[in-house]
Amino acid sequence: PLTNPISAELGAMRVSLWPGLLRAVRENQRRQQPRVRLFEIGRRYESSTGAETEVLAGVAAGARFAEQWAEDSARVDFFDVKSDLEALITLTGEAHQFRFVREEHPALHPGQSARVFRGDEAVGWIGTLHPRHTQRLDLTYPAILFELETAGGLGSRVPQYAEISKYPAIRRDIAVIVDEAVPAEA
């Protein structure tokens, strides 16, 4: 809790970015938006130690694709968001180090949640919002959430500068043997 908060709603440091994202999903669904995709980069705070961690959090709800004649109407699911997260992880250049391990989180649906590991370090979560919370928030569609630490989960190797050779690459080497008496223009 904060000693001198700006308002009553902002009286405590947030331990997750998900509540703010879910409020935005609810408001979008109330305004009849059939497809919602949101993300936020921000800080969360450990409730016991107060440790600050920067994370990337996201939510997807509603239709898988924007309304169109070529695609059937289907809801976004866990695997759609997981593939988006895997595409993001690929940008680190070390996708082979990441794995998803089935694990339960109190805010997520049992059996539809996973912990994200980079090597042996836990760096995030992904899962479908628990049906109890979906009902309590009066969401039209279930929401799929993810959270990934920016330092541990998105840290990547920066390419090192290497000087370009002064000499152009040779694709084919041709040696022409001519008598020394022949002029160059001939």
Short mmCIF file of C-alpha atoms in Angstrom, two decimals:
data_model
loop_
_atom_site.label_atom_id
_atom_site.label_comp_id
_atom_site.label_asym_id
_atom_site.label_seq_id
_atom_site.Cartn_x
_atom_site.Cartn_y
_atom_site.Cartn_z
CA PRO A 1 0.00 0.00 0.00
CA LEU A 2 1.04 3.56 -0.66
CA THR A 3 1.31 6.14 2.10
CA ASN A 4 0.03 9.02 -0.01
CA PRO A 5 -1.98 7.65 -2.99
CA ILE A 6 -3.30 9.83 -5.82
CA SER A 7 -6.76 8.27 -5.43
CA ALA A 8 -8.46 5.42 -3.55
CA GLU A 9 -8.30 3.20 -6.66
CA LEU A 10 -4.54 3.74 -6.90
CA GLY A 11 -3.80 3.10 -3.21
CA ALA A 12 -1.60 0.03 -3.75
CA MET A 13 1.21 -1.00 -6.04
CA ARG A 14 0.05 -3.52 -8.63
CA VAL A 15 1.24 -7.10 -8.41
CA SER A 16 0.07 -7.86 -11.96
CA LEU A 17 -0.83 -5.96 -15.13
CA TRP A 18 -3.73 -8.31 -15.84
CA PRO A 19 -6.46 -6.48 -13.85
CA GLY A 20 -6.02 -3.30 -15.90
CA LEU A 21 -6.05 -5.24 -19.16
CA LEU A 22 -9.18 -7.16 -18.12
CA ARG A 23 -10.98 -3.90 -17.25
CA ALA A 24 -10.16 -2.65 -20.74
CA VAL A 25 -11.45 -5.91 -22.28
CA ARG A 26 -14.68 -5.60 -20.30
CA GLU A 27 -15.20 -2.01 -21.45
CA ASN A 28 -14.51 -2.95 -25.08
CA GLN A 29 -16.93 -5.87 -24.91
CA ARG A 30 -19.59 -3.62 -23.36
CA ARG A 31 -19.18 -1.41 -26.42
CA GLN A 32 -19.84 -4.44 -28.64
CA GLN A 33 -16.30 -4.97 -29.84
CA PRO A 34 -16.21 -8.62 -30.98
CA ARG A 35 -12.41 -8.85 -31.08
CA VAL A 36 -10.03 -7.41 -28.48
CA ARG A 37 -6.22 -7.62 -28.45
CA LEU A 38 -4.32 -5.51 -25.90
CA PHE A 39 -0.85 -5.42 -24.38
CA GLU A 40 1.01 -3.31 -21.85
CA ILE A 41 4.61 -2.96 -20.78
CA GLY A 42 4.85 -1.88 -17.17
CA ARG A 43 6.11 -2.63 -13.71
CA ARG A 44 4.69 -5.07 -11.21
CA TYR A 45 5.67 -5.37 -7.56
CA GLU A 46 6.09 -8.48 -5.42
CA SER A 47 3.58 -8.31 -2.56
CA SER A 48 5.96 -9.76 0.03
CA THR A 49 9.27 -8.07 -0.83
CA GLY A 50 8.18 -5.10 -2.93
CA ALA A 51 10.68 -6.11 -5.64
CA GLU A 52 10.03 -4.30 -8.93
CA THR A 53 9.93 -6.24 -12.20
CA GLU A 54 9.23 -4.88 -15.68
CA VAL A 55 6.88 -7.15 -17.63
CA LEU A 56 5.05 -7.38 -20.93
CA ALA A 57 1.46 -8.49 -20.43
CA GLY A 58 -1.22 -9.12 -23.01
CA VAL A 59 -4.79 -10.28 -23.41
CA ALA A 60 -6.86 -11.60 -26.31
CA ALA A 61 -10.61 -12.18 -26.32
CA GLY A 62 -13.38 -12.66 -28.83
CA ALA A 63 -13.07 -13.71 -32.45
CA ARG A 64 -9.88 -15.29 -33.77
CA PHE A 65 -9.99 -13.24 -36.97
CA ALA A 66 -11.60 -9.95 -37.88
CA GLU A 67 -15.00 -10.45 -39.48
CA GLN A 68 -14.63 -11.56 -43.09
CA TRP A 69 -16.35 -13.79 -45.61
CA ALA A 70 -13.42 -16.18 -46.14
CA GLU A 71 -13.09 -17.36 -42.52
CA ASP A 72 -15.53 -19.08 -40.20
CA SER A 73 -16.29 -17.33 -36.93
CA ALA A 74 -14.21 -18.92 -34.16
CA ARG A 75 -13.04 -17.68 -30.77
CA VAL A 76 -9.39 -17.10 -29.98
CA ASP A 77 -7.96 -19.89 -27.83
CA PHE A 78 -4.93 -20.71 -25.71
CA PHE A 79 -2.92 -21.99 -28.67
CA ASP A 80 -3.49 -18.84 -30.74
CA VAL A 81 -1.98 -16.68 -28.00
CA LYS A 82 0.76 -19.25 -27.36
CA SER A 83 1.80 -19.04 -31.02
CA ASP A 84 1.89 -15.23 -30.77
CA LEU A 85 4.05 -15.50 -27.67
CA GLU A 86 6.35 -18.01 -29.40
CA ALA A 87 6.75 -15.59 -32.32
CA LEU A 88 7.77 -12.90 -29.84
CA ILE A 89 10.19 -15.28 -28.13
CA THR A 90 11.76 -16.12 -31.51
CA LEU A 91 12.90 -12.49 -31.78
CA THR A 92 15.30 -13.09 -28.87
CA GLY A 93 17.37 -15.35 -31.13
CA GLU A 94 17.34 -18.01 -28.42
CA ALA A 95 13.93 -19.65 -28.83
CA HIS A 96 15.45 -23.08 -28.13
CA GLN A 97 15.98 -22.04 -24.48
CA PHE A 98 12.25 -21.49 -23.82
CA ARG A 99 9.72 -24.08 -22.74
CA PHE A 100 6.12 -24.08 -21.56
CA VAL A 101 5.37 -26.21 -18.49
CA ARG A 102 1.82 -26.97 -17.41
CA GLU A 103 1.30 -25.31 -14.04
CA GLU A 104 -1.66 -23.84 -12.18
CA HIS A 105 -2.09 -20.16 -11.36
CA PRO A 106 -4.95 -18.94 -9.12
CA ALA A 107 -6.23 -16.47 -11.74
CA LEU A 108 -6.03 -18.92 -14.63
CA HIS A 109 -8.18 -21.85 -15.71
CA PRO A 110 -6.89 -25.16 -14.31
CA GLY A 111 -5.60 -27.24 -17.21
CA GLN A 112 -5.33 -24.22 -19.51
CA SER A 113 -2.33 -22.48 -18.00
CA ALA A 114 1.42 -22.82 -18.33
CA ARG A 115 4.53 -21.35 -16.82
CA VAL A 116 7.11 -20.00 -19.28
CA PHE A 117 10.71 -20.96 -18.56
CA ARG A 118 13.92 -19.74 -20.12
CA GLY A 119 16.42 -22.42 -19.22
CA ASP A 120 15.71 -23.11 -15.54
CA GLU A 121 14.37 -19.62 -14.77
CA ALA A 122 10.61 -18.95 -14.67
CA VAL A 123 10.00 -15.79 -16.74
CA GLY A 124 6.26 -15.70 -17.30
CA TRP A 125 2.74 -17.14 -17.47
CA ILE A 126 0.17 -17.88 -20.14
CA GLY A 127 -3.38 -19.15 -19.79
CA THR A 128 -7.13 -18.72 -20.05
CA LEU A 129 -8.77 -16.61 -17.37
CA HIS A 130 -10.49 -18.76 -14.75
CA PRO A 131 -14.25 -19.15 -15.50
CA ARG A 132 -15.07 -17.81 -12.02
CA HIS A 133 -13.31 -14.53 -12.87
CA THR A 134 -14.82 -14.44 -16.37
CA GLN A 135 -18.28 -14.65 -14.80
CA ARG A 136 -17.50 -12.17 -12.00
CA LEU A 137 -16.18 -9.61 -14.51
CA ASP A 138 -19.20 -10.26 -16.76
CA LEU A 139 -17.02 -10.88 -19.82
CA THR A 140 -18.81 -11.88 -23.02
CA TYR A 141 -15.91 -14.08 -24.18
CA PRO A 142 -13.19 -15.85 -22.19
CA ALA A 143 -9.89 -13.98 -22.12
CA ILE A 144 -6.47 -15.52 -22.76
CA LEU A 145 -3.67 -13.78 -20.86
CA PHE A 146 0.11 -13.82 -20.85
CA GLU A 147 2.82 -12.10 -18.87
CA LEU A 148 6.54 -12.19 -19.66
CA GLU A 149 9.41 -10.50 -17.83
CA THR A 150 11.20 -8.14 -20.18
CA ALA A 151 14.70 -8.67 -18.76
CA GLY A 152 14.66 -12.44 -18.34
CA GLY A 153 12.11 -13.33 -21.00
CA LEU A 154 12.82 -10.87 -23.77
CA GLY A 155 16.52 -10.23 -23.26
CA SER A 156 18.44 -10.96 -26.43
CA ARG A 157 21.95 -10.91 -27.77
CA VAL A 158 22.88 -7.67 -29.48
CA PRO A 159 24.70 -8.29 -32.77
CA GLN A 160 28.35 -7.25 -32.67
CA TYR A 161 29.77 -4.98 -35.34
CA ALA A 162 32.30 -6.57 -37.67
CA GLU A 163 34.15 -4.52 -40.26
CA ILE A 164 33.29 -5.25 -43.88
CA SER A 165 36.20 -6.42 -46.02
CA LYS A 166 37.81 -3.77 -48.22
CA TYR A 167 38.06 -6.30 -51.01
CA PRO A 168 34.92 -7.42 -52.81
CA ALA A 169 34.08 -11.10 -52.77
CA ILE A 170 35.35 -13.11 -55.73
CA ARG A 171 32.83 -15.39 -57.37
CA ARG A 172 34.97 -16.57 -60.27
CA ASP A 173 38.69 -16.21 -60.92
CA ILE A 174 39.78 -16.04 -64.57
CA ALA A 175 43.41 -16.01 -65.60
CA VAL A 176 44.17 -14.87 -69.14
CA ILE A 177 47.68 -15.48 -70.46
CA VAL A 178 48.72 -13.09 -73.24
CA ASP A 179 52.09 -12.34 -74.80
CA GLU A 180 53.76 -9.23 -73.31
CA ALA A 181 54.01 -7.57 -76.75
CA VAL A 182 50.18 -7.36 -77.13
CA PRO A 183 48.84 -3.91 -76.08
CA ALA A 184 46.12 -3.76 -73.38
CA GLU A 185 43.46 -2.32 -75.71
CA ALA A 186 43.89 -5.23 -78.08
#
